[in-house]
Amino acid sequence: MDLSPTLKLAIDLIRRQSVTPDDAGCQELMMSRLAPLGFAGENLRFGETDNLWARKGSEGPVLAFAGHTDVVPTGPEKNWAHPPFDPVIRDGYLYGRGAADMKGSLAAFVTACERFVAKNPEHRGSIALLITSDEEGPAQDGTVKVVDTLEKRNEKIDWCLIGEPSSTHQVGDIIKNGRRGSLHGYLTVQGVQGHVAYPHLAENPVHLAAPALDALANEFWDNGNDFFPPTTFQITKIEAGTGSNVIPGELLVHFNFRYCTENTAESLEERVVAILDRHKLKYDLQWHLSGRPFLTDRGALVTATQNAIRRVTGRETELSTSGGTSDGRFIAPTGAQVVELGPLNATIHKVDECVKAEDLDTLSEIYEQVLVELLG
Ligand SMILES: [Zn+2]
């Protein structure tokens, strides 16, 4: 079969078994294609994680494509119709771990650069790639450290296109222009352990905490806004009890906020503390902020991306901030505009992960048109 350059490169990338944090030579392969175009590549290795910062040009504005070469584990390979690291195209679909998340996007962006640079050797500004091998894991030695390094040198990204699989039914139908924040709370309510037959000698933390948990569950946090749904609070775990005739001595509660830009982590923490204090609980409360919300309002990058999608597919694109967090949470705080555009996300992290083969060619054309819009 005569495969397009994008599909050939996607297949070569999927063959490399780059389970987090192993890059398995993917970044080197990408660099071997980018160097002849005039990109200068820099390997930024932190801990076990390989990161690539590649840039063509020294002037601003900087359009960076961000993504990851690492993939999630396959699970038992016997459950796959085809070996996950031996990609095949069947019935028009490319199968393999990382086909959709997100080696297909990496290939599409590299080939978009090849065509764009060939047609526009004197383009304005700079094209850059920020690639990590630690997006699916702890994400501590990946994008966050590269962004730190760039900030220290005062190297700025103006526009960042992330290749995460954003599309739902057709490629380009949805792009993400922000993500909600995620804040975890770990609450321990103290009581006094005792015999159930002598409750006057004990203090039941379940009974003490129940009205406060009810108040938290029914609190109105905010209304959301034009870009975000309302903030939600969910209890994820409750634990107490030592035996059938024992009043427990403490109660553990884990909860999570998915929050929008109408609140901050600080405002939510204050409001939770106020509710707990109002119920006169004795407690310990720990917080873990896994990502602040970010938002790229309509502007040059959103417009360029929507125009590019329309030009290639005729499609009108919907903006969305749904889904989990992404590495955009590290890039957006630098002031960069951030948009996520990638293939369909129906099979990501699943067995028999796949992507429609022609979608990768479409995606590559869209990326090329974004380059034309912003740097052509
Ligand atoms: Zn991904």
XYZ file of C-alpha atoms and ligand atoms in Angstrom:
377
model
C 0.000 0.000 0.000
C 1.175 3.512 -0.788
C 1.148 5.342 2.533
C 1.309 9.098 3.042
C 4.411 10.577 4.739
C 2.299 11.298 7.836
C 1.105 7.695 8.149
C 4.591 6.320 7.541
C 6.030 8.503 10.286
C 3.163 7.677 12.677
C 3.860 3.968 12.138
C 7.599 4.441 12.788
C 6.787 6.271 16.019
C 4.274 3.664 17.225
C 6.861 0.899 16.650
C 9.015 2.479 19.365
C 7.760 1.115 22.691
C 7.787 4.382 24.576
C 5.812 3.618 27.726
C 6.170 6.498 30.243
C 8.817 7.791 30.910
C 10.727 6.006 28.125
C 10.997 7.997 24.896
C 12.512 4.970 23.079
C 14.099 7.126 20.370
C 10.936 8.898 19.210
C 12.336 12.389 19.766
C 15.521 11.499 17.881
C 13.424 10.247 14.980
C 11.405 13.485 14.951
C 14.610 15.539 15.129
C 16.074 13.630 12.161
C 13.182 15.044 10.127
C 13.258 18.541 11.619
C 17.021 19.217 11.469
C 17.135 19.301 7.631
C 14.406 21.983 7.765
C 16.620 24.235 9.885
C 15.391 23.334 13.386
C 17.947 23.434 16.206
C 17.176 20.661 18.674
C 17.957 20.543 22.350
C 17.594 17.451 24.505
C 16.501 18.516 27.992
C 16.702 15.444 30.185
C 15.365 15.670 33.745
C 15.446 12.550 35.906
C 14.237 9.695 33.701
C 12.467 11.956 31.247
C 13.684 13.009 27.803
C 12.330 16.294 26.552
C 12.919 17.953 23.200
C 12.882 21.677 22.542
C 13.351 22.265 18.832
C 13.169 25.695 17.260
C 13.490 27.122 13.790
C 14.140 30.859 13.767
C 15.263 33.336 16.405
C 12.591 36.000 16.039
C 9.144 36.274 17.546
C 6.310 35.503 17.415
C 6.829 31.878 18.419
C 4.283 29.239 17.447
C 5.030 26.077 19.425
C 3.535 22.654 18.927
C 3.434 20.752 22.221
C 3.013 17.044 22.725
C 4.287 13.833 24.225
C 6.023 10.749 22.884
C 5.173 8.552 25.880
C 2.173 6.233 25.857
C 0.177 4.484 28.582
C 0.769 0.736 29.163
C -1.042 -1.662 26.849
C -2.594 -3.982 29.418
C -2.503 -7.701 28.480
C -1.387 -7.840 24.838
C -3.527 -10.913 24.229
C -6.579 -8.643 24.452
C -5.406 -6.680 21.421
C -6.521 -7.734 17.935
C -3.032 -6.708 16.695
C 0.168 -6.382 18.727
C 0.034 -2.808 20.134
C 3.561 -1.895 18.989
C 3.278 -3.507 15.565
C 0.941 -1.008 13.901
C -1.341 -2.065 11.055
C -3.882 -0.297 8.868
C -7.115 -2.241 8.579
C -10.385 -1.034 7.064
C -8.993 2.483 6.902
C -7.955 2.630 10.551
C -4.421 2.746 11.942
C -4.164 0.507 15.025
C -1.487 0.698 17.719
C -0.752 2.127 21.153
C -0.361 5.883 20.740
C -2.113 6.067 17.342
C -4.554 8.638 18.755
C -2.756 9.745 21.939
C -0.643 11.140 20.426
C 1.902 9.837 17.959
C -0.482 10.488 15.068
C -0.497 14.186 15.983
C 3.301 14.262 16.316
C 3.683 12.812 12.825
C 1.061 15.205 11.437
C 2.867 18.210 12.847
C 6.307 17.146 11.554
C 4.979 16.635 8.011
C 3.038 19.927 8.237
C 6.349 21.659 9.030
C 8.030 19.926 6.090
C 5.443 21.192 3.612
C 5.136 24.647 5.180
C 8.900 25.287 5.245
C 9.309 24.044 1.665
C 6.631 26.518 0.488
C 7.527 29.352 2.896
C 11.297 29.276 3.416
C 11.219 32.959 4.498
C 8.321 32.651 6.970
C 8.067 35.157 9.794
C 8.672 34.402 13.485
C 9.726 30.984 14.780
C 8.300 27.485 14.780
C 9.048 25.385 17.853
C 8.263 21.926 19.216
C 8.022 21.206 22.933
C 7.940 17.427 23.273
C 8.064 15.430 26.502
C 8.095 11.736 27.424
C 6.382 12.294 30.774
C 2.825 13.442 30.110
C 0.993 10.217 30.947
C 2.942 9.720 34.206
C 3.699 11.983 37.156
C 4.378 14.920 34.770
C 7.051 16.307 37.075
C 10.125 16.136 34.821
C 8.401 16.991 31.574
C 6.707 20.101 30.226
C 6.765 21.871 33.590
C 10.606 21.727 33.693
C 11.019 22.704 30.047
C 8.764 25.713 30.614
C 10.910 26.650 33.658
C 14.054 26.413 31.532
C 12.546 28.608 28.822
C 11.304 31.153 31.365
C 14.791 31.431 32.916
C 16.213 32.286 29.495
C 13.331 34.628 28.802
C 12.358 32.557 25.774
C 8.647 33.132 25.154
C 5.963 31.068 23.456
C 3.236 33.256 21.972
C 0.945 30.575 20.579
C 0.888 26.948 21.626
C -0.933 24.239 19.731
C -1.210 21.001 21.729
C -1.838 17.834 19.728
C -3.994 16.106 22.373
C -6.944 14.211 20.863
C -9.653 16.862 21.163
C -12.097 15.784 18.450
C -15.322 13.901 19.180
C -17.058 12.793 15.962
C -14.996 14.301 13.159
C -11.494 15.669 13.179
C -11.586 19.372 14.076
C -15.168 19.429 15.376
C -13.938 20.436 18.832
C -10.880 22.284 20.043
C -10.080 22.896 23.692
C -9.273 26.446 24.636
C -8.952 25.816 28.351
C -9.314 23.279 31.102
C -10.909 23.271 34.500
C -8.749 23.242 37.601
C -8.518 20.178 39.839
C -8.148 20.493 43.610
C -8.043 17.528 46.003
C -8.906 17.699 49.717
C -7.991 15.120 52.372
C -10.046 15.616 55.528
C -9.694 13.810 58.852
C -12.459 14.519 61.396
C -11.525 13.704 64.977
C -13.943 12.133 67.448
C -13.459 10.028 70.562
C -13.486 6.244 70.182
C -15.710 4.286 72.578
C -18.217 1.469 73.208
C -21.480 1.827 71.252
C -23.379 1.090 74.465
C -21.737 4.065 76.191
C -22.083 6.861 73.615
C -21.950 9.518 76.346
C -18.298 8.513 76.840
C -17.456 8.821 73.136
C -17.832 11.308 70.273
C -18.893 9.855 66.942
C -17.008 11.637 64.122
C -19.451 10.234 61.518
C -22.384 11.921 63.258
C -20.388 15.100 63.792
C -19.267 15.289 60.175
C -22.518 14.278 58.435
C -24.192 17.739 58.527
C -20.959 19.399 57.359
C -20.624 16.946 54.446
C -24.241 17.574 53.585
C -23.566 21.310 53.551
C -20.514 20.826 51.321
C -22.408 18.568 48.927
C -25.219 21.111 48.603
C -23.115 24.269 48.506
C -23.548 26.520 45.487
C -19.961 27.225 44.381
C -20.526 29.338 41.277
C -22.523 29.596 38.068
C -19.698 28.874 35.654
C -19.260 31.375 32.826
C -19.289 31.631 29.035
C -16.432 29.147 28.727
C -16.781 26.908 31.771
C -19.519 24.832 33.398
C -20.147 25.487 37.124
C -17.598 24.282 39.663
C -18.375 20.821 41.037
C -17.582 19.197 44.372
C -17.464 15.399 44.669
C -16.664 13.192 47.644
C -14.460 10.366 46.358
C -13.875 8.343 49.509
C -15.212 8.000 53.056
C -13.642 5.737 55.630
C -14.362 5.131 59.314
C -14.983 2.237 61.651
C -12.995 -0.310 63.637
C -15.590 -2.920 64.682
C -19.311 -3.472 65.094
C -19.519 -2.384 68.726
C -17.046 0.460 68.487
C -17.744 4.112 67.881
C -14.893 5.077 65.535
C -12.303 7.589 66.663
C -11.921 9.338 63.326
C -13.432 9.758 59.882
C -11.462 10.178 56.648
C -13.008 11.980 53.701
C -11.400 12.559 50.305
C -12.971 14.994 47.891
C -12.208 16.758 44.640
C -13.159 20.065 43.038
C -13.253 20.495 39.262
C -13.372 24.234 39.196
C -13.741 27.070 36.755
C -12.220 30.531 36.599
C -15.043 31.990 38.760
C -13.222 30.513 41.780
C -9.587 30.006 42.741
C -8.024 27.173 44.723
C -7.621 29.664 47.564
C -11.253 30.809 47.524
C -12.486 27.197 47.543
C -10.155 26.256 50.395
C -11.402 29.212 52.454
C -15.026 28.325 51.847
C -14.517 24.676 52.838
C -12.762 25.721 56.047
C -15.609 28.147 56.849
C -18.196 25.358 56.466
C -16.208 22.939 58.623
C -15.670 25.587 61.298
C -19.351 26.532 61.278
C -20.076 22.906 62.207
C -17.512 23.104 65.016
C -15.525 20.092 63.885
C -12.114 19.091 65.141
C -10.255 18.212 61.997
C -7.113 18.119 59.950
C -7.316 19.172 56.306
C -4.634 18.745 53.607
C -4.821 20.045 50.050
C -3.281 18.990 46.769
C -3.677 21.275 43.777
C -3.144 19.173 40.661
C -3.876 21.910 38.155
C -5.136 25.478 38.036
C -7.755 26.287 35.417
C -6.631 28.065 32.288
C -8.429 29.750 29.466
C -7.438 31.154 26.094
C -10.064 33.662 25.062
C -10.960 34.246 21.427
C -7.897 35.809 19.785
C -5.230 35.188 17.175
C -4.660 31.494 17.943
C -8.322 30.478 18.319
C -9.209 32.371 15.132
C -6.285 30.910 13.163
C -7.192 27.387 14.281
C -10.877 27.802 13.441
C -10.005 29.290 10.029
C -7.581 26.448 9.296
C -10.180 23.797 10.167
C -12.811 25.538 8.054
C -10.453 25.836 5.073
C -9.461 22.153 5.146
C -12.724 20.475 6.213
C -15.481 23.070 5.780
C -16.331 22.494 9.431
C -17.312 25.036 12.087
C -15.454 24.287 15.299
C -16.823 24.279 18.803
C -14.739 25.565 21.719
C -14.687 23.392 24.820
C -13.024 23.283 28.229
C -14.205 19.803 29.207
C -12.100 16.767 30.059
C -9.225 16.149 32.447
C -6.167 18.341 32.841
C -3.419 18.549 30.212
C 0.117 19.904 29.933
C -1.497 23.153 28.826
C -1.777 23.892 32.567
C 2.015 24.436 32.622
C 2.246 26.476 29.422
C -0.748 28.812 29.789
C 0.538 30.535 32.978
C 3.503 31.925 30.963
C 1.014 34.096 29.082
C 0.944 31.938 25.950
C -2.335 31.391 24.120
C -3.027 27.645 24.235
C -5.339 25.549 22.074
C -5.636 21.764 21.861
C -6.385 20.199 18.500
C -5.907 16.537 17.710
C -7.709 13.475 16.352
C -10.754 11.686 17.795
C -10.448 10.631 21.416
C -12.835 7.647 21.363
C -10.174 4.937 21.840
C -7.440 6.682 23.825
C -5.853 4.600 26.588
C -8.014 1.632 25.480
C -7.258 -1.773 24.013
C -7.111 -1.593 20.172
C -6.421 2.143 20.203
C -6.888 3.416 16.655
C -7.354 6.456 14.493
C -8.900 6.851 11.048
C -5.894 6.857 8.723
C -7.169 9.709 6.539
C -7.812 11.828 9.649
C -4.071 12.065 10.239
C -3.574 13.495 6.746
C -6.447 15.939 7.358
C -4.917 16.912 10.696
C -1.549 17.520 9.047
C -3.198 19.829 6.504
C -4.958 21.722 9.291
C -1.683 22.162 11.190
C -0.072 23.438 7.983
C -2.874 25.978 7.553
C -2.415 27.168 11.167
C 1.250 27.770 10.306
C 0.169 29.664 7.168
C -2.340 31.775 9.156
C 0.109 32.765 11.880
C 3.571 32.684 10.298
C 3.015 32.578 6.525
Zn -2.078 12.544 25.474
